[in-house]
Coordinates of C-alpha atoms in Angstrom, one line a residue:
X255 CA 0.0 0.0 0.0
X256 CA 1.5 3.0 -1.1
X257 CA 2.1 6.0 1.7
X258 CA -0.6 8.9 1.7
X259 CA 0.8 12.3 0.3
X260 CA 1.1 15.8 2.1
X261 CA 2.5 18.3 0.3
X262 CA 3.0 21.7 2.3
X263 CA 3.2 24.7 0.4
X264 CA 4.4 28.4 2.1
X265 CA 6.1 30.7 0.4
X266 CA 9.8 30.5 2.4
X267 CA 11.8 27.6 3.1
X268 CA 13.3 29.7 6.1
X269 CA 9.3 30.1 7.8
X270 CA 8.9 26.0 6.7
X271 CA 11.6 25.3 9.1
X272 CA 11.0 27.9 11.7
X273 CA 7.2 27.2 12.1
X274 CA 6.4 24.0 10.2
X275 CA 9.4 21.5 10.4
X276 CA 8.1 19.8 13.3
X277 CA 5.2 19.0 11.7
X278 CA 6.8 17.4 8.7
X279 CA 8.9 15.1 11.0
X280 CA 6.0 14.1 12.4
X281 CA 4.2 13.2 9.2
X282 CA 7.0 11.6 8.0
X283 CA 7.2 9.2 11.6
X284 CA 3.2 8.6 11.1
X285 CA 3.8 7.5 7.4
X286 CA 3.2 10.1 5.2
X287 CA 5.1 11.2 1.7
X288 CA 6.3 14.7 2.6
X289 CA 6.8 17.0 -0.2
X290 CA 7.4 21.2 0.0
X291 CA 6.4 23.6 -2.4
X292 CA 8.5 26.7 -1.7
X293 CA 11.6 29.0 -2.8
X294 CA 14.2 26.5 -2.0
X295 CA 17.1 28.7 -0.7
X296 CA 20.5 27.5 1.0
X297 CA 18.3 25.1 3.4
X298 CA 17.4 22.5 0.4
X299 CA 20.2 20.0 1.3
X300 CA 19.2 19.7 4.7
X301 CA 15.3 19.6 3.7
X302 CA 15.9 16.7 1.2
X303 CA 18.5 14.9 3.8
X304 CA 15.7 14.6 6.6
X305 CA 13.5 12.8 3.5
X306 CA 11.2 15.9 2.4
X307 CA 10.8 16.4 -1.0
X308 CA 11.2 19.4 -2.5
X309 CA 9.8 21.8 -5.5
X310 CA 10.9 25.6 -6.1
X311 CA 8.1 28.1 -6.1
X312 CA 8.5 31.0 -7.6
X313 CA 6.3 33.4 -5.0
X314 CA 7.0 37.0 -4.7
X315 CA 5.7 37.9 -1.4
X316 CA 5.9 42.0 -2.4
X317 CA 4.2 42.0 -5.7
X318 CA 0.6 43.0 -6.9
X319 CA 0.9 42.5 -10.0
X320 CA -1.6 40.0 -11.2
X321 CA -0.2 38.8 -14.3
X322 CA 2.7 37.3 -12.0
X323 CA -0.1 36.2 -9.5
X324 CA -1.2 33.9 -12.4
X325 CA 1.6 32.7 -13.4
X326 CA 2.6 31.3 -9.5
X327 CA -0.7 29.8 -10.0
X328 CA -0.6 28.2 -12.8
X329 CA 2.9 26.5 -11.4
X330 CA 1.1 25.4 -8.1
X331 CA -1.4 24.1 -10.1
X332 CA 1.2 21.8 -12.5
X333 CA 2.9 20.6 -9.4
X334 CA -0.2 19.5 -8.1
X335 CA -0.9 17.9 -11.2
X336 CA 2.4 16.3 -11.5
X337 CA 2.9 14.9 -8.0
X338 CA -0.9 14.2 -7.1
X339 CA -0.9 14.6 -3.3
X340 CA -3.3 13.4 -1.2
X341 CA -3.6 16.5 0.9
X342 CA -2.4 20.2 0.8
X343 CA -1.7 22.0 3.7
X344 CA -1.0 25.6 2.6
X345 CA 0.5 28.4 5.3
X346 CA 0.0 32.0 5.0
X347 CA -2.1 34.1 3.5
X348 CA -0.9 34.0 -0.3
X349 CA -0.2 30.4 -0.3
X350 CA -3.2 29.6 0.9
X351 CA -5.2 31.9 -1.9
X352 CA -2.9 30.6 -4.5
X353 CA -3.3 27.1 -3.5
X354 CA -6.9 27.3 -3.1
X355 CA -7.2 28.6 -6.8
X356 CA -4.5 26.0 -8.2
X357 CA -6.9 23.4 -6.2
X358 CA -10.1 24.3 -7.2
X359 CA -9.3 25.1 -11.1
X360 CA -7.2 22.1 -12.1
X361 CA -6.6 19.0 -9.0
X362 CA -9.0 18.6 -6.2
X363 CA -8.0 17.3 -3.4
X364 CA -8.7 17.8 0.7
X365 CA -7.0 21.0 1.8
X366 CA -6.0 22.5 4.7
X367 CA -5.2 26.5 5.2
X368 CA -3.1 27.5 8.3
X369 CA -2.9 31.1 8.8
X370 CA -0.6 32.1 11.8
X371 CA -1.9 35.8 11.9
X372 CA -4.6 37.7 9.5
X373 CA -1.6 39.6 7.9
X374 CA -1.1 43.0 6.5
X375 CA -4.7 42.7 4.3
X376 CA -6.8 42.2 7.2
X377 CA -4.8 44.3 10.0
X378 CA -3.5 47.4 8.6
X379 CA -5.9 50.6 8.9
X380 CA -4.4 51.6 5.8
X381 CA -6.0 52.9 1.8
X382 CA -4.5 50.2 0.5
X383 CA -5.3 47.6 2.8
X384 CA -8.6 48.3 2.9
X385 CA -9.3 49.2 -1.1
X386 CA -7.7 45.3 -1.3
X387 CA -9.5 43.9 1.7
X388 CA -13.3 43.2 0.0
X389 CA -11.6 41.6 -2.9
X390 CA -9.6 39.4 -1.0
X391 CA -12.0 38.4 1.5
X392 CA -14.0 37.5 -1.4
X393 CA -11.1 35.2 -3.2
X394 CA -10.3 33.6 0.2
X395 CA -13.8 32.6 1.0
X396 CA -14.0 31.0 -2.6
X397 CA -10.6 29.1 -2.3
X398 CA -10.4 27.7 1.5
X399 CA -14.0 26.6 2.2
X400 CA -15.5 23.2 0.7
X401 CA -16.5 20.0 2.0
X402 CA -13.2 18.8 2.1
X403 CA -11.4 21.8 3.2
X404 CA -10.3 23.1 6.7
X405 CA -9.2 26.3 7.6
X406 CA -7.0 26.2 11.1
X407 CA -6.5 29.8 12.9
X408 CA -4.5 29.9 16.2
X409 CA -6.7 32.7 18.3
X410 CA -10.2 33.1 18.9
X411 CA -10.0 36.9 17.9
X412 CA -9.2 36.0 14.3
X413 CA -11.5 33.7 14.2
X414 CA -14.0 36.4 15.0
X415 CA -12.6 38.8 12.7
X416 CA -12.6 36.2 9.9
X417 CA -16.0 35.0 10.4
X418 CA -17.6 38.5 10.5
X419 CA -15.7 39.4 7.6
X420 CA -17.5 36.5 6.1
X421 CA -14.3 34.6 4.7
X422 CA -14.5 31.8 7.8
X423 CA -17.3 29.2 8.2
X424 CA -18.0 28.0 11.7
X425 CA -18.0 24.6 9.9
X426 CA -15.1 24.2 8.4
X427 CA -12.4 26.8 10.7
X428 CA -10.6 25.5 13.3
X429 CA -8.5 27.0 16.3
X430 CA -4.9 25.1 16.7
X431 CA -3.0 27.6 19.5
X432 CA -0.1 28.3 17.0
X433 CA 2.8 26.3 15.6
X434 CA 4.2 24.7 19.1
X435 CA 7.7 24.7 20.3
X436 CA 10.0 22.1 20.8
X437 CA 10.6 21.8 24.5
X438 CA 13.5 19.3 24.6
X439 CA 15.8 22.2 22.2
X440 CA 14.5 25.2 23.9
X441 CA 15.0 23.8 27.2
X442 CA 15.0 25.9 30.6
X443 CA 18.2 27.3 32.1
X444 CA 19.2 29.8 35.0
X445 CA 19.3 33.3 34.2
X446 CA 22.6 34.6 33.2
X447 CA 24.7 36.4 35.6
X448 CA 26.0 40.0 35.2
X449 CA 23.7 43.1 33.2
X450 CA 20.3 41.9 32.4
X451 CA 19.5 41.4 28.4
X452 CA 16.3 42.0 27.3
X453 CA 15.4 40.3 23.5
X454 CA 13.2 40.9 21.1
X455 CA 13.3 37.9 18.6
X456 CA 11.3 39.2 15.3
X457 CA 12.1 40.3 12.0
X458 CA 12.6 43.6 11.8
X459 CA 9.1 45.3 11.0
X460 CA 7.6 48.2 11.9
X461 CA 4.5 46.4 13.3
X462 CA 6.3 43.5 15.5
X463 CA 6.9 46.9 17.7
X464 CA 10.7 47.2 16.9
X465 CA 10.3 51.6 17.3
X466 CA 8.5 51.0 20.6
X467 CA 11.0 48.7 21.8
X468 CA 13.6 51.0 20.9
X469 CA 12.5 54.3 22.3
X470 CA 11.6 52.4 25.8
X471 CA 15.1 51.2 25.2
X472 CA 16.2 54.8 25.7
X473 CA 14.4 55.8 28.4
X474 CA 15.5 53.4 30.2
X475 CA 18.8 53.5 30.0
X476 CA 18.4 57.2 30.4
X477 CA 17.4 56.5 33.9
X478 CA 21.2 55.0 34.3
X479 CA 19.9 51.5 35.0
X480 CA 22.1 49.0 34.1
X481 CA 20.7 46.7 30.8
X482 CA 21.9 45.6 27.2
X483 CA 18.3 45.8 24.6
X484 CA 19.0 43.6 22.1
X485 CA 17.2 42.8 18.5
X486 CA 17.6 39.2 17.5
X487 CA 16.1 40.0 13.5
X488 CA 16.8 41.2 9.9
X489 CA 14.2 43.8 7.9
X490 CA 11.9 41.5 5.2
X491 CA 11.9 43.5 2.1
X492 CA 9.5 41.4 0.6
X493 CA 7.1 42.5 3.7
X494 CA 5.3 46.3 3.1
X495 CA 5.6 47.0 6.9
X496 CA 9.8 46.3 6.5
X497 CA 12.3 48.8 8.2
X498 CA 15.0 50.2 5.7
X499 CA 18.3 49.2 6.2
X500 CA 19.4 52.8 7.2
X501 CA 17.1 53.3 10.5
X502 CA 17.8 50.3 12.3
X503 CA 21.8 51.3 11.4
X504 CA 20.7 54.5 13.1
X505 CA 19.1 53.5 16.4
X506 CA 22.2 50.9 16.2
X507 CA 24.4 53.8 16.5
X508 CA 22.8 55.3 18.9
X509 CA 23.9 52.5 21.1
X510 CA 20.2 52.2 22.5
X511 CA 20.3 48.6 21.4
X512 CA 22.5 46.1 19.8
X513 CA 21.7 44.1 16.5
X514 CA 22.3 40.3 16.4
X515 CA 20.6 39.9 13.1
X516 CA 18.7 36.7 12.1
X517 CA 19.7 33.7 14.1
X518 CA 19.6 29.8 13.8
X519 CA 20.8 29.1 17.1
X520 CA 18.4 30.4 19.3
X521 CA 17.9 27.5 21.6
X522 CA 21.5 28.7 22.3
X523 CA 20.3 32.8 22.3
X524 CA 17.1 32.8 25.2
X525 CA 19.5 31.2 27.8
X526 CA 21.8 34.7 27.1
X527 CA 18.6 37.0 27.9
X528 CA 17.0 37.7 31.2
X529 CA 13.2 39.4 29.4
X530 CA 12.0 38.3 26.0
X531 CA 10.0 41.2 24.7
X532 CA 7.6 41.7 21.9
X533 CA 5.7 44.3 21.4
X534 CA 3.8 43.5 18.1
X535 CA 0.3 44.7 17.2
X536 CA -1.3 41.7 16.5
X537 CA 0.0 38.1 16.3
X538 CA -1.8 34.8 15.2
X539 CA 0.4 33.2 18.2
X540 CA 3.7 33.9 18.5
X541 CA 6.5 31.5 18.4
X542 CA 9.0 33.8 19.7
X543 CA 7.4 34.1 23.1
X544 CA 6.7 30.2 23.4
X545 CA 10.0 29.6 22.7
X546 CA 11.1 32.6 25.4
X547 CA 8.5 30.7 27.9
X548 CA 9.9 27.3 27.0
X549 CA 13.0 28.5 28.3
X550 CA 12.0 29.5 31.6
X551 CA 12.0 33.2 30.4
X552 CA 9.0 35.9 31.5
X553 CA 7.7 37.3 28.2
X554 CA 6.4 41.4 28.3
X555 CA 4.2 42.0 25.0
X556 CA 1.0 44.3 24.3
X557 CA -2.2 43.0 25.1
X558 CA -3.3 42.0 22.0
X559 CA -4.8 38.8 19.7
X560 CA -2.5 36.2 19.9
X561 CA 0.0 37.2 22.4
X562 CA -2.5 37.3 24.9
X563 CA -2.5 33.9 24.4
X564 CA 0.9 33.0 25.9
X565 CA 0.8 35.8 28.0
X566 CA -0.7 35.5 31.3
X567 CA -0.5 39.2 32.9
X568 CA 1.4 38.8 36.4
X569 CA 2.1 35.1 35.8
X570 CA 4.3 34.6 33.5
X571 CA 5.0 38.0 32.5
X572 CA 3.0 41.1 32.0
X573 CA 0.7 42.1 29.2
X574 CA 0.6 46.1 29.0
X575 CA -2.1 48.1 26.8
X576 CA -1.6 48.1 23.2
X577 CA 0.6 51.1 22.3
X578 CA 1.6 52.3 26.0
X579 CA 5.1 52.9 26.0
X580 CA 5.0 54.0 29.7
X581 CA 3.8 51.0 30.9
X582 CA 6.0 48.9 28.7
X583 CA 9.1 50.5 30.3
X584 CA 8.0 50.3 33.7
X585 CA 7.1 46.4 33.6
X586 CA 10.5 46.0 31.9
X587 CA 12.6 47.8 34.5
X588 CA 10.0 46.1 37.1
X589 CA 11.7 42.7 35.6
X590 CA 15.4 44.0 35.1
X591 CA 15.3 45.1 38.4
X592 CA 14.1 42.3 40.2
X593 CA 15.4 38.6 39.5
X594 CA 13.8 36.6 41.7
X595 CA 10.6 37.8 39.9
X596 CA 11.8 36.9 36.7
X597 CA 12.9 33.5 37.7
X598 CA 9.5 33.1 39.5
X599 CA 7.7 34.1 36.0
X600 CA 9.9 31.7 34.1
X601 CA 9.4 29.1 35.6
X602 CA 5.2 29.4 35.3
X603 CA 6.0 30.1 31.7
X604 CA 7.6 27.0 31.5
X605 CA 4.9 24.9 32.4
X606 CA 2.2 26.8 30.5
X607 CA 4.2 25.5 27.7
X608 CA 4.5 22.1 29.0
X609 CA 1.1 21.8 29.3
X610 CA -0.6 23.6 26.3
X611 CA 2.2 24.7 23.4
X612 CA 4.2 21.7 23.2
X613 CA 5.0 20.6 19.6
X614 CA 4.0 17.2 19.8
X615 CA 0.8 18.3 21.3
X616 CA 0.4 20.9 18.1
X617 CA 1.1 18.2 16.0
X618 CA -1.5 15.8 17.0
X619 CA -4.2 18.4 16.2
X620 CA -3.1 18.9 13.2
X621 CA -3.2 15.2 12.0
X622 CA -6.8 15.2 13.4
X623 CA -8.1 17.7 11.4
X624 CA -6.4 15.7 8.0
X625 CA -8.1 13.0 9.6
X626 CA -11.8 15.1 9.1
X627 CA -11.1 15.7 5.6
X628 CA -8.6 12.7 4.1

């Protein structure tokens, strides 16, 4: 009996392996064919050596231009042809619309959509978001819902936002509390001796909160009080809310916080920090602060969907209203100056993740919903 096919498709082999190589293991231990539609970068060899198999996409994450939307299409759509999976799980918002259309024009098949957050379309308060947002409502809700489709969202406000918004059914949406994190890598440790660190692990874009982070940075040390901010992140050009190049070199300058760039070690970078930060404006459900949490960490965000999540205010960390600076400094310097309190926090953090966030437990609700439509 030949193996039952999966072929994930996301638009960055980089995000596959940060959010969704767990999962792929785990198919591939259950029984399945693994295969990965994606821009195959410098991470191919070690994709192919752990048995996934792999197909270029050519997806420009940046680009409106709808001639080229067709044409990534129309390659989704010979793939599917060519390799004939027996399911498609798609991640993020223009894989998922792509692969829906590929998928309902020319191979039907079950699918599953996995959104992580609502992205720029369905968050931004800007013209252009929202001249774009009733047109792609309307191409989502074709693409993701059928009787064999499942659409998996990681907080209940999305899920509230997507189902007003008319593009989620009740029937066929489902809420998986983000991507998990692998608790034996990202394992606790003691919290490093010397001048606190406070982290904020994110690419560098304007709305993961990088400009708040930085001016409480300077306040703070303004105050004198002793503490290293660091950003653990590169700018995405291929992301509209990107920083340029020259204002993060600025603030670097400034020597209000250091840059460590874009890291594949950081099981090895959380046991360096005291505070993992992030201050986004809206999350599906952050892996950075699981992993933070994981490691016996407190976590500090906004009070917003999806970090609220993770975040329990006063337990294992402190959520602070959305776009309060003040109160974001003073639960940071509450933390930097008291260790005890952040050991206390981090260890509560560690067992929310324990019990709720692990990646074997993410996993096995994601092979129950295949199960509902294979």
């Amino acid at each position: 009996m030949s193996k039952k096919r999966v072929l994930f498709v996301i638009s960055e082999d980089w995000a596959f392996i940060s959010h969704r190589l767990h999962l792929a293991d785990a198919a591939i231990k259950a029984g399945y064919e693994v295969g990965l539609l994606t821009r195959v970068t410098i991470y191919g060899d070690m994709l192919e050596a752990r048995g996934i198999k792999l197909f270029h996409w050519d997806l420009n994450r940046g680009s409106l231009n709808p001639f080229v939307a067709l044409g990534t299409v129309w390659q989704a759509a010979k793939l599917f042809r060519s390799w004939q999976p027996n399911l498609i799980h798609a991640v993020a918002q223009k894989p998922i619309l792509y692969a829906g259309i590929a998928g309902k024009l020319a191979y039907h098949c079950p699918r599953v959509s996995a959104m992580g957050g609502i992205g720029f379309i369905f968050s931004s308060q800007s013209t252009k978001a929202g001249l774009l947002r009733p047109l792609i409502s309307r191409l989502l809700r074709w693409a993701i819902n059928g009787t064999r489709t499942r659409f998996i969202l990681q907080n209940d406000d999305d899920i509230a936002l997507l189902r007003k918004l008319g593009v989620a059914r009740i029937e066929t949406v489902r809420r998986i509390k983000g991507s998990g994190v692998e608790i034996d890598d990202f394992k606790p440790s003691p919290l490093p001796k010397g001048t606190p660190m406070v982290i904020l692990p994110a690419r560098l874009l304007w709305d993961k909160g990088i400009a708040e982070f930085v001016r409480v940075a300077m306040r703070i040390k303004a105050k004198g009080i002793d503490v290293r901010f660091v950003l653990v992140g590169d700018p995405d050009p291929n992301n509209a809310a990107s920083i340029p190049e020259y204002q993060v070199q600025e603030w670097v300058d400034s020597e209000a916080v250091e840059r460590w760039g874009r890291r594949d070690d950081m099981p090895d970078i959380y046991p360096q920090s005291s505070i993992v930060c992030l201050p986004s404006y809206r999350e599906g459900l952050p892996k950075v602060l699981l992993e933070g949490a994981s490691c016996a960490r407190p976590v500090v965000a906004f009070d917003v969907p999806g970090c609220r999540e993770i975040v329990r205010d006063g337990i294992n960390g402190f959520l602070v209203p959305f776009g309060d600076e003040t109160a974001l400094e003073l639960a940071l310097i509450k933390l930097i100056q008291d260790s005890k309190l952040c050991a206390e926090m981090g260890k509560a953090g560690r067992k929310i993740v324990e019990a709720e966030f692990s990646q074997n437990i993410i996993a096995a609700e994601t092979f129950s919903v295949w199960d509902e439509v294979l």
